[in-house]
CSV table of C-alpha atoms in Angstrom, one decimal:
chain,number,residue,atom,x,y,z
Q,1,MET,CA,93.1,98.3,84.4
Q,2,THR,CA,94.8,99.7,87.5
Q,3,VAL,CA,94.1,98.7,91.1
Q,4,TYR,CA,96.0,99.6,94.1
Q,5,ILE,CA,96.9,97.8,97.4
Q,6,ASP,CA,98.1,99.3,100.7
Q,7,PRO,CA,100.5,97.4,103.1
Q,8,PRO,CA,98.9,94.6,105.3
Q,9,THR,CA,98.9,96.7,108.4
Q,10,TRP,CA,95.2,96.3,109.4
Q,11,PRO,CA,94.5,93.9,112.2
Q,12,GLY,CA,91.4,91.6,112.2
Q,13,HIS,CA,90.6,88.0,113.0
Q,14,GLY,CA,94.0,87.2,114.1
Q,15,ARG,CA,95.9,88.4,111.0
Q,16,LEU,CA,96.9,91.5,109.1
Q,17,TRP,CA,95.0,92.9,106.1
Q,18,SER,CA,95.6,95.1,103.2
Q,19,HIS,CA,92.7,97.1,101.1
Q,20,LEU,CA,92.6,96.6,97.4
Q,21,VAL,CA,90.9,99.5,95.5
Q,22,SER,CA,90.3,100.9,92.0
Q,23,ASP,CA,90.4,104.5,91.0
Q,24,VAL,CA,88.0,103.8,88.1
Q,25,SER,CA,85.0,101.7,88.9
Q,26,TYR,CA,83.8,99.0,91.3
Q,27,ALA,CA,83.4,96.8,88.1
Q,28,GLU,CA,87.1,96.8,87.5
Q,29,LEU,CA,87.9,96.1,91.1
Q,30,HIS,CA,85.4,93.1,91.2
Q,31,ALA,CA,87.1,91.7,88.0
Q,32,PHE,CA,90.6,92.0,89.3
Q,33,ALA,CA,89.7,90.4,92.6
Q,34,ALA,CA,87.7,87.6,90.9
Q,35,ALA,CA,90.9,87.0,88.7
Q,36,LEU,CA,93.0,86.9,91.8
Q,37,GLY,CA,90.5,84.4,93.4
Q,38,VAL,CA,89.5,86.9,96.2
Q,39,PRO,CA,85.9,85.9,97.3
Q,40,ARG,CA,83.2,88.6,96.9
Q,41,ARG,CA,82.5,88.4,100.4
Q,42,ALA,CA,85.9,90.1,101.0
Q,43,PHE,CA,84.3,93.3,99.4
Q,44,GLU,CA,83.4,95.9,102.1
Q,45,ARG,CA,81.7,99.3,100.8
Q,46,ASP,CA,84.6,100.4,98.5
Q,47,HIS,CA,87.5,97.9,98.9
Q,48,TYR,CA,88.4,94.3,99.1
Q,49,ASP,CA,90.1,93.2,102.5
Q,50,VAL,CA,93.1,91.0,101.4
Q,51,PRO,CA,95.0,89.0,103.9
Q,52,ALA,CA,98.7,89.5,104.3
Q,53,GLN,CA,99.6,86.2,102.8
Q,54,ARG,CA,97.9,87.3,99.5
Q,55,TYR,CA,99.6,90.7,99.3
Q,56,ALA,CA,102.3,89.6,97.0
Q,57,ASP,CA,99.9,87.6,94.9
Q,58,ALA,CA,98.0,91.0,94.3
Q,59,VAL,CA,101.1,92.9,93.5
Q,60,SER,CA,102.3,90.1,91.0
Q,61,ALA,CA,98.9,90.3,89.2
Q,62,GLY,CA,99.3,94.0,88.9
Q,63,ALA,CA,98.1,95.8,91.8
Q,64,LEU,CA,100.3,98.8,92.6
Q,65,GLU,CA,101.7,99.2,96.0
Q,66,VAL,CA,100.6,102.5,97.8
Q,67,SER,CA,100.1,103.8,101.2
Q,68,SER,CA,96.9,103.6,103.2
Q,69,ARG,CA,96.5,107.4,102.9
Q,70,GLU,CA,97.0,107.2,99.1
Q,71,VAL,CA,94.2,104.5,99.0
Q,72,VAL,CA,91.8,106.9,100.5
Q,73,ARG,CA,92.9,109.7,98.5
Q,74,LEU,CA,92.5,107.5,95.2
Q,75,LEU,CA,89.0,106.7,96.4
Q,76,HIS,CA,87.8,110.3,97.2
Q,77,GLY,CA,89.2,111.5,93.8
Q,78,ALA,CA,87.4,108.9,91.9
Q,79,GLY,CA,84.1,109.6,93.9
Q,80,LEU,CA,84.2,105.8,94.9
Q,81,ARG,CA,84.7,106.4,98.6
Q,82,HIS,CA,81.9,105.0,100.7
Q,83,ARG,CA,81.9,105.3,104.5
Q,84,LYS,CA,80.1,103.0,106.7
Q,85,ASP,CA,77.6,105.6,108.0
Q,86,THR,CA,76.2,106.4,104.6
Q,87,GLY,CA,74.0,103.5,103.8
Q,88,PRO,CA,74.3,101.2,100.7
Q,89,VAL,CA,76.9,101.7,98.1
Q,90,PRO,CA,75.3,103.8,95.3
Q,91,GLY,CA,75.8,102.4,91.9
Q,92,ALA,CA,78.3,99.7,93.1
Q,93,GLY,CA,78.3,98.0,89.6
Q,94,ALA,CA,78.4,101.5,87.8
Q,95,GLN,CA,81.4,102.7,85.9
Q,96,ARG,CA,83.0,105.8,87.3
Q,97,ARG,CA,86.1,107.8,86.2
Q,98,SER,CA,88.4,109.9,88.0
Q,99,SER,CA,89.1,113.4,86.5
């Protein structure tokens, strides 16, 4: 299982946030987030929003640190990128593999 996290540089609700993603499947991402104790409500389309104070916990649990640009590249490469303007996440529970 490999998941990735970008630096906590995204502002919102008075704090900074990271994005936690998988390059394999949403199921893998949900399992990692659940094991980390990240609530499902933190899932947004194709990633979990993780507050800055949980960044080190995610890395300690096995998330690989990557840039924000790399997060987007990984999601696109795996076919898991889902933009706000495209409606519901298709097959959010389906297994997908990158090439």
